[in-house]
Amino acid sequence: MKLMMEWRTIPWHKLERRVLKLQTRIFKASHRGDIKAVRRLQKTLMRSWSAKCLAVRRVSQDNQGKQTAEIDGIKSLAPAQRLELVNQLRLSRRAKPTRRVWIPKPGGAAEKRPLGIPTIADRALQALVKLALEPQWEAQFEPNSYGFRPGRGCHDAIEAIYNGVFLKAKYVLDADISKCFDQINQENLLAKLNTFPTLRRQIQAWLKSGVMDQGQWFATSAGTPQGGVISPLLANIALHGMEECIKQAFPRWDAKRGGHCQPPHLIRYADDLVVLHADLTIVQQCQQMLSEWLTPIGLTLHPSKTRITHTLHPHEGKLGFDFLGFTVRQFPAGKYHTAHNAYGTPLGFKTLIQPSQASIKRDHSTASISNPIAID
């Protein structure tokens, strides 16, 4: 009873303020390039009792998958067990295998994707490591990366797309990275992390822990398992640098191209991305460059989900594109409905971003299953 009251009476707001102060210092040190200070502060945070409590609370109470069973069959923790887990959290070079669960992919009933469910102890330790790693990389991540980042979401990515096309019709490379979480080159990822040895060994243990599928153990020589707390952050780290690659290839000032040039606009949400530019040749070059950039990471662009289209005019029989459940398209418009630029000049078209037909059908089917009388 005493332990239960101790857990319930923990001053969570005070703990969150302490952790936020440390994360802010990590962010500032990373932003100014002080790697020594970053690592010292990260070690301090991961030894902090406040951070350990927040990590355990996140995986055992806050997260949606808090009652998902792993290989040990544990679905939930009592307050006394949570406090015990807090005292046990520390970095090591060991990790238990994850439990593989197959779930259907959205929009494709036949296709399934694997989820790797770590043990609750590994989940808590991953949440603790994420508290330390995330502020370091938030200071370095590119401005047009929106997936699995604090304070950002899909609507921010859609807004960035709108800002990139509402003044000018453009060609679009609508690309999808094939099996991103399953095919990431682990050695390349660990080299890019460039963290201190103890943390590197712990992350390597999670990557190499293997999976249990129907009672059988399978090695994991590539990828980071979906379902892990830290996996989205690791995937973003692996894909970091994509936007900078495009910017270096097409700078704003290029004497060979006639001086001032408009560079391509790359917007990424996790493993989905678009490249916007008015010149078809440049968009095609970007596709080739991205394919070459992804090769050392062990990734490729999905051949059937990668295409080039145009926002206003049909290109190879395609017009507009779908991204994150929205359809982005431009329509010719007369003087009363057309959009205008900053000087009041009519553009002759109007940009509309609406929910895609696939997402509408999916929402309707979900609503009809959960509430049969919700739809006539």
Short mmCIF file of C-alpha atoms in Angstrom, two decimals:
data_model
loop_
_atom_site.label_atom_id
_atom_site.label_comp_id
_atom_site.label_asym_id
_atom_site.label_seq_id
_atom_site.Cartn_x
_atom_site.Cartn_y
_atom_site.Cartn_z
CA MET A 1 0.00 0.00 0.00
CA LYS A 2 2.89 2.32 0.80
CA LEU A 3 4.54 1.72 -2.58
CA MET A 4 1.22 2.28 -4.34
CA MET A 5 0.76 5.62 -2.61
CA GLU A 6 4.37 6.56 -3.36
CA TRP A 7 3.86 5.99 -7.09
CA ARG A 8 0.53 7.82 -7.14
CA THR A 9 1.86 10.77 -5.18
CA ILE A 10 5.00 11.34 -7.28
CA PRO A 11 5.10 15.05 -8.27
CA TRP A 12 5.06 14.44 -12.02
CA HIS A 13 5.09 18.12 -13.01
CA LYS A 14 8.26 18.66 -11.00
CA LEU A 15 9.89 15.61 -12.64
CA GLU A 16 8.90 16.82 -16.10
CA ARG A 17 10.43 20.24 -15.43
CA ARG A 18 13.70 18.68 -14.29
CA VAL A 19 13.94 16.47 -17.37
CA LEU A 20 12.94 19.33 -19.69
CA LYS A 21 15.74 21.50 -18.28
CA LEU A 22 18.29 18.80 -18.99
CA GLN A 23 16.86 18.21 -22.48
CA THR A 24 17.05 21.95 -23.19
CA ARG A 25 20.72 21.97 -22.21
CA ILE A 26 21.36 18.97 -24.46
CA PHE A 27 19.59 20.72 -27.35
CA LYS A 28 21.63 23.91 -26.91
CA ALA A 29 24.92 22.02 -26.60
CA SER A 30 24.14 20.02 -29.75
CA HIS A 31 23.14 23.18 -31.61
CA ARG A 32 26.48 24.85 -30.87
CA GLY A 33 28.39 21.65 -31.67
CA ASP A 34 29.67 20.89 -28.16
CA ILE A 35 29.67 17.06 -28.39
CA LYS A 36 31.52 16.65 -25.08
CA ALA A 37 28.79 18.56 -23.21
CA VAL A 38 26.06 16.64 -25.07
CA ARG A 39 27.40 13.27 -23.95
CA ARG A 40 27.98 14.43 -20.37
CA LEU A 41 24.42 15.76 -20.12
CA GLN A 42 22.97 12.63 -21.73
CA LYS A 43 24.69 10.45 -19.12
CA THR A 44 23.36 12.72 -16.39
CA LEU A 45 19.81 12.47 -17.74
CA MET A 46 19.90 8.68 -18.05
CA ARG A 47 21.07 8.39 -14.43
CA SER A 48 18.31 10.74 -13.30
CA TRP A 49 15.58 9.16 -11.14
CA SER A 50 13.11 11.68 -12.61
CA ALA A 51 13.82 10.57 -16.18
CA LYS A 52 13.58 6.90 -15.22
CA CYS A 53 10.18 7.46 -13.59
CA LEU A 54 8.89 9.30 -16.67
CA ALA A 55 10.16 6.52 -18.96
CA VAL A 56 8.42 3.80 -16.93
CA ARG A 57 5.23 5.83 -16.71
CA ARG A 58 5.23 6.40 -20.46
CA VAL A 59 5.41 2.72 -21.40
CA SER A 60 3.26 1.35 -18.56
CA GLN A 61 0.52 4.01 -18.33
CA ASP A 62 0.57 6.62 -21.12
CA ASN A 63 1.28 4.80 -24.40
CA GLN A 64 -1.54 3.19 -26.38
CA GLY A 65 0.32 -0.14 -26.44
CA LYS A 66 0.78 -0.21 -22.68
CA GLN A 67 -1.10 -3.54 -22.34
CA THR A 68 0.52 -5.26 -25.33
CA ALA A 69 2.03 -8.56 -24.26
CA GLU A 70 5.63 -9.40 -25.17
CA ILE A 71 7.56 -12.68 -25.10
CA ASP A 72 7.26 -12.90 -21.29
CA GLY A 73 3.48 -12.49 -21.49
CA ILE A 74 3.50 -9.45 -19.18
CA LYS A 75 0.74 -7.00 -20.09
CA SER A 76 0.72 -4.55 -17.19
CA LEU A 77 2.63 -3.57 -14.08
CA ALA A 78 1.36 -2.82 -10.60
CA PRO A 79 2.58 0.40 -8.94
CA ALA A 80 5.08 -1.53 -6.82
CA GLN A 81 6.46 -3.24 -9.94
CA ARG A 82 6.84 0.14 -11.67
CA LEU A 83 8.98 1.47 -8.84
CA GLU A 84 11.03 -1.73 -8.92
CA LEU A 85 11.56 -1.31 -12.67
CA VAL A 86 12.68 2.30 -12.14
CA ASN A 87 15.45 1.09 -9.83
CA GLN A 88 16.54 -1.56 -12.36
CA LEU A 89 16.88 0.72 -15.41
CA ARG A 90 20.48 0.98 -16.55
CA LEU A 91 22.40 0.61 -19.80
CA SER A 92 23.93 -2.77 -20.61
CA ARG A 93 24.89 -4.76 -23.67
CA ARG A 94 21.96 -7.18 -23.40
CA ALA A 95 18.42 -7.20 -24.78
CA LYS A 96 15.69 -9.81 -25.02
CA PRO A 97 14.17 -10.77 -28.39
CA THR A 98 11.04 -8.98 -29.54
CA ARG A 99 7.70 -10.70 -30.17
CA ARG A 100 6.67 -10.46 -33.82
CA VAL A 101 3.07 -9.54 -34.57
CA TRP A 102 1.71 -9.24 -38.12
CA ILE A 103 -0.83 -6.47 -38.75
CA PRO A 104 -2.56 -5.51 -42.03
CA LYS A 105 -1.24 -2.51 -43.89
CA PRO A 106 -3.66 0.42 -44.34
CA GLY A 107 -5.38 0.25 -47.70
CA GLY A 108 -4.21 -3.27 -48.50
CA ALA A 109 -5.95 -6.17 -46.79
CA ALA A 110 -3.63 -8.75 -48.39
CA GLU A 111 -0.41 -7.05 -47.29
CA LYS A 112 0.81 -7.25 -43.73
CA ARG A 113 3.69 -5.61 -41.90
CA PRO A 114 5.62 -6.98 -38.92
CA LEU A 115 5.67 -5.33 -35.52
CA GLY A 116 8.38 -6.19 -33.02
CA ILE A 117 7.12 -5.88 -29.43
CA PRO A 118 10.03 -5.58 -26.94
CA THR A 119 9.74 -6.60 -23.30
CA ILE A 120 8.38 -3.93 -21.00
CA ALA A 121 11.82 -3.51 -19.39
CA ASP A 122 13.40 -2.90 -22.81
CA ARG A 123 10.57 -0.54 -23.72
CA ALA A 124 11.18 1.50 -20.56
CA LEU A 125 14.92 1.61 -21.21
CA GLN A 126 14.28 2.65 -24.83
CA ALA A 127 12.02 5.45 -23.60
CA LEU A 128 14.82 6.60 -21.27
CA VAL A 129 17.39 6.55 -24.08
CA LYS A 130 14.97 8.42 -26.32
CA LEU A 131 14.66 11.19 -23.71
CA ALA A 132 18.43 11.66 -23.99
CA LEU A 133 18.92 11.20 -27.75
CA GLU A 134 15.93 13.14 -29.07
CA PRO A 135 17.00 16.68 -28.04
CA GLN A 136 20.47 16.11 -29.52
CA TRP A 137 19.03 15.17 -32.90
CA GLU A 138 16.21 17.71 -32.85
CA ALA A 139 18.95 20.34 -32.98
CA GLN A 140 20.29 18.73 -36.18
CA PHE A 141 17.28 17.38 -38.06
CA GLU A 142 16.33 19.04 -41.33
CA PRO A 143 13.50 21.60 -41.39
CA ASN A 144 11.19 19.66 -43.74
CA SER A 145 11.17 16.36 -41.83
CA TYR A 146 7.83 15.98 -40.04
CA GLY A 147 7.29 12.33 -39.10
CA PHE A 148 7.65 11.11 -35.49
CA ARG A 149 9.00 14.38 -34.17
CA PRO A 150 7.80 16.35 -31.12
CA GLY A 151 5.59 19.28 -32.00
CA ARG A 152 5.19 18.19 -35.64
CA GLY A 153 2.60 16.17 -37.49
CA CYS A 154 1.14 15.32 -40.88
CA HIS A 155 -0.78 18.61 -41.10
CA ASP A 156 2.52 20.49 -40.86
CA ALA A 157 3.80 18.46 -43.81
CA ILE A 158 0.62 19.23 -45.79
CA GLU A 159 1.03 22.93 -44.99
CA ALA A 160 4.62 22.80 -46.26
CA ILE A 161 3.40 21.21 -49.51
CA TYR A 162 0.75 23.91 -49.92
CA ASN A 163 3.35 26.64 -49.37
CA GLY A 164 5.52 24.99 -52.02
CA VAL A 165 2.89 24.85 -54.78
CA PHE A 166 0.18 27.48 -54.20
CA LEU A 167 2.01 30.16 -56.21
CA LYS A 168 3.26 27.96 -59.06
CA ALA A 169 2.26 24.67 -60.67
CA LYS A 170 5.02 22.09 -60.26
CA TYR A 171 6.11 18.60 -61.09
CA VAL A 172 6.06 16.23 -58.14
CA LEU A 173 8.14 13.20 -57.29
CA ASP A 174 5.80 11.23 -55.02
CA ALA A 175 8.05 8.56 -53.50
CA ASP A 176 7.86 5.86 -50.86
CA ILE A 177 10.85 4.09 -49.31
CA SER A 178 10.38 0.33 -49.52
CA LYS A 179 10.40 -1.55 -46.18
CA CYS A 180 12.18 1.28 -44.43
CA PHE A 181 12.12 -0.08 -40.87
CA ASP A 182 13.04 -3.62 -41.97
CA GLN A 183 15.95 -2.89 -44.32
CA ILE A 184 17.99 -0.13 -42.64
CA ASN A 185 21.70 -0.97 -42.61
CA GLN A 186 22.47 -1.31 -38.91
CA GLU A 187 26.22 -0.58 -39.16
CA ASN A 188 25.52 2.57 -41.15
CA LEU A 189 22.97 3.66 -38.54
CA LEU A 190 25.32 3.05 -35.61
CA ALA A 191 28.09 4.97 -37.37
CA LYS A 192 25.75 7.90 -37.97
CA LEU A 193 24.63 7.86 -34.31
CA ASN A 194 28.26 8.44 -33.26
CA THR A 195 27.43 8.18 -29.56
CA PHE A 196 29.46 7.05 -26.55
CA PRO A 197 30.38 3.33 -26.36
CA THR A 198 27.98 2.22 -23.59
CA LEU A 199 24.95 3.64 -25.36
CA ARG A 200 26.15 2.34 -28.72
CA ARG A 201 26.43 -1.20 -27.33
CA GLN A 202 22.91 -0.97 -25.86
CA ILE A 203 21.36 0.21 -29.14
CA GLN A 204 23.30 -2.47 -31.01
CA ALA A 205 21.91 -5.08 -28.61
CA TRP A 206 18.35 -3.95 -29.40
CA LEU A 207 19.04 -4.08 -33.13
CA LYS A 208 20.63 -7.54 -32.95
CA SER A 209 18.28 -9.08 -30.37
CA GLY A 210 16.26 -11.05 -32.94
CA VAL A 211 12.54 -11.80 -33.02
CA MET A 212 10.31 -14.62 -31.77
CA ASP A 213 7.71 -15.61 -34.36
CA GLN A 214 5.40 -18.53 -33.49
CA GLY A 215 7.89 -19.90 -30.99
CA GLN A 216 10.91 -19.66 -33.31
CA TRP A 217 13.83 -17.24 -32.97
CA PHE A 218 15.00 -15.36 -36.07
CA ALA A 219 18.10 -13.20 -36.30
CA THR A 220 17.78 -9.51 -37.21
CA SER A 221 20.76 -8.53 -39.34
CA ALA A 222 19.07 -5.43 -40.76
CA GLY A 223 16.43 -2.90 -39.80
CA THR A 224 15.03 -1.60 -36.55
CA PRO A 225 11.83 -3.31 -35.35
CA GLN A 226 8.57 -1.44 -35.70
CA GLY A 227 6.87 -1.35 -32.34
CA GLY A 228 9.92 -0.27 -30.37
CA VAL A 229 9.77 3.07 -28.57
CA ILE A 230 13.05 4.25 -30.06
CA SER A 231 12.57 2.82 -33.58
CA PRO A 232 10.96 5.93 -35.17
CA LEU A 233 13.80 8.11 -33.87
CA LEU A 234 16.41 5.67 -35.24
CA ALA A 235 14.66 5.65 -38.63
CA ASN A 236 14.71 9.47 -38.73
CA ILE A 237 18.42 9.43 -37.86
CA ALA A 238 19.10 6.94 -40.66
CA LEU A 239 17.26 9.17 -43.19
CA HIS A 240 18.82 12.39 -41.92
CA GLY A 241 20.76 14.20 -44.66
CA MET A 242 18.41 13.53 -47.56
CA GLU A 243 17.24 17.13 -47.83
CA GLU A 244 20.80 18.47 -47.54
CA CYS A 245 21.87 16.18 -50.40
CA ILE A 246 19.28 17.80 -52.68
CA LYS A 247 20.22 21.32 -51.55
CA GLN A 248 23.90 20.77 -52.28
CA ALA A 249 23.15 19.42 -55.75
CA PHE A 250 20.85 22.32 -56.61
CA PRO A 251 22.02 25.46 -54.74
CA ARG A 252 20.17 28.75 -54.87
CA TRP A 253 23.07 30.34 -56.75
CA ASP A 254 24.47 28.31 -59.63
CA ALA A 255 26.51 30.05 -62.33
CA LYS A 256 26.10 27.07 -64.68
CA ARG A 257 22.32 27.41 -64.53
CA GLY A 258 22.28 31.18 -65.00
CA GLY A 259 22.74 32.58 -61.50
CA HIS A 260 19.84 32.59 -59.04
CA CYS A 261 17.81 29.36 -59.16
CA GLN A 262 14.89 27.95 -57.28
CA PRO A 263 16.04 24.69 -55.62
CA PRO A 264 13.79 21.63 -55.39
CA HIS A 265 11.61 21.43 -52.32
CA LEU A 266 11.83 18.08 -50.47
CA ILE A 267 9.23 17.29 -47.78
CA ARG A 268 9.47 14.04 -45.83
CA TYR A 269 7.17 12.33 -43.36
CA ALA A 270 8.93 9.20 -42.06
CA ASP A 271 9.42 7.00 -45.15
CA ASP A 272 7.06 8.99 -47.42
CA LEU A 273 8.43 11.98 -49.30
CA VAL A 274 7.70 14.40 -52.13
CA VAL A 275 10.03 16.57 -54.21
CA LEU A 276 8.53 19.68 -55.82
CA HIS A 277 9.96 21.68 -58.75
CA ALA A 278 8.72 23.35 -61.91
CA ASP A 279 11.35 21.62 -64.10
CA LEU A 280 10.68 17.98 -64.96
CA THR A 281 14.36 17.29 -65.65
CA ILE A 282 15.37 18.41 -62.16
CA VAL A 283 12.68 16.22 -60.56
CA GLN A 284 13.95 13.22 -62.52
CA GLN A 285 17.52 13.98 -61.43
CA CYS A 286 16.33 14.16 -57.82
CA GLN A 287 14.79 10.71 -58.13
CA GLN A 288 18.10 9.29 -59.36
CA MET A 289 20.07 11.08 -56.64
CA LEU A 290 17.77 9.85 -53.88
CA SER A 291 18.05 6.26 -55.13
CA GLU A 292 21.85 6.51 -55.00
CA TRP A 293 21.79 8.23 -51.58
CA LEU A 294 19.61 5.47 -50.08
CA THR A 295 21.81 2.60 -51.32
CA PRO A 296 24.46 2.73 -48.54
CA ILE A 297 21.65 2.79 -45.96
CA GLY A 298 20.29 -0.45 -47.43
CA LEU A 299 17.08 1.17 -48.72
CA THR A 300 15.40 1.65 -52.09
CA LEU A 301 12.47 3.60 -53.47
CA HIS A 302 9.33 1.47 -53.84
CA PRO A 303 8.94 0.95 -57.63
CA SER A 304 5.14 0.75 -57.65
CA LYS A 305 4.58 3.60 -55.15
CA THR A 306 7.08 6.06 -56.67
CA ARG A 307 5.87 8.22 -59.55
CA ILE A 308 6.26 11.62 -61.14
CA THR A 309 3.15 13.69 -61.67
CA HIS A 310 2.09 17.33 -62.03
CA THR A 311 -0.16 19.41 -59.83
CA LEU A 312 -2.05 21.18 -62.67
CA HIS A 313 -1.51 19.35 -65.98
CA PRO A 314 -1.72 15.60 -66.69
CA HIS A 315 1.69 13.91 -66.84
CA GLU A 316 1.82 10.35 -68.15
CA GLY A 317 -1.90 10.08 -67.48
CA LYS A 318 -1.61 11.24 -63.87
CA LEU A 319 -2.72 14.48 -62.26
CA GLY A 320 -2.14 15.57 -58.68
CA PHE A 321 -0.96 13.22 -55.94
CA ASP A 322 -2.00 11.68 -52.62
CA PHE A 323 0.08 12.25 -49.51
CA LEU A 324 -0.71 11.31 -45.89
CA GLY A 325 -4.39 10.76 -46.66
CA PHE A 326 -4.84 14.00 -48.62
CA THR A 327 -5.15 14.72 -52.34
CA VAL A 328 -3.14 17.70 -53.57
CA ARG A 329 -4.27 19.12 -56.92
CA GLN A 330 -4.61 22.41 -58.78
CA PHE A 331 -7.57 23.40 -60.98
CA PRO A 332 -7.78 26.02 -63.73
CA ALA A 333 -9.83 28.98 -62.50
CA GLY A 334 -11.28 32.18 -63.93
CA LYS A 335 -10.70 35.69 -62.65
CA TYR A 336 -13.27 35.35 -59.84
CA HIS A 337 -11.89 32.13 -58.37
CA THR A 338 -8.24 32.14 -59.25
CA ALA A 339 -5.50 32.49 -56.66
CA HIS A 340 -3.30 35.60 -56.65
CA ASN A 341 0.35 36.14 -55.84
CA ALA A 342 1.68 38.66 -53.33
CA TYR A 343 1.38 41.46 -55.91
CA GLY A 344 -2.26 40.71 -56.70
CA THR A 345 -1.52 39.12 -60.08
CA PRO A 346 -4.01 36.35 -60.95
CA LEU A 347 -2.35 32.95 -61.36
CA GLY A 348 -5.05 31.25 -63.43
CA PHE A 349 -5.46 28.27 -61.09
CA LYS A 350 -6.50 27.39 -57.59
CA THR A 351 -4.84 24.87 -55.25
CA LEU A 352 -7.11 22.49 -53.34
CA ILE A 353 -6.03 19.96 -50.71
CA GLN A 354 -8.79 17.56 -49.72
CA PRO A 355 -9.07 14.16 -48.01
CA SER A 356 -8.23 11.44 -50.52
CA GLN A 357 -10.85 8.98 -51.70
CA ALA A 358 -8.92 6.09 -50.17
CA SER A 359 -8.87 7.71 -46.72
CA ILE A 360 -12.59 8.58 -46.96
CA LYS A 361 -13.47 4.98 -47.82
CA ARG A 362 -11.24 3.70 -45.02
CA ASP A 363 -12.87 6.02 -42.48
CA HIS A 364 -16.34 5.03 -43.64
CA SER A 365 -15.57 1.32 -43.42
CA THR A 366 -14.06 1.76 -39.94
CA ALA A 367 -17.11 3.73 -38.81
CA SER A 368 -19.52 1.12 -40.19
CA ILE A 369 -17.69 -1.66 -38.32
CA SER A 370 -17.47 0.17 -35.01
CA ASN A 371 -20.96 1.69 -35.27
CA PRO A 372 -23.21 -0.03 -37.85
CA ILE A 373 -25.92 2.63 -37.61
CA ALA A 374 -23.53 5.54 -38.13
CA ILE A 375 -23.75 5.23 -41.95
CA ASP A 376 -26.95 4.74 -43.91
#
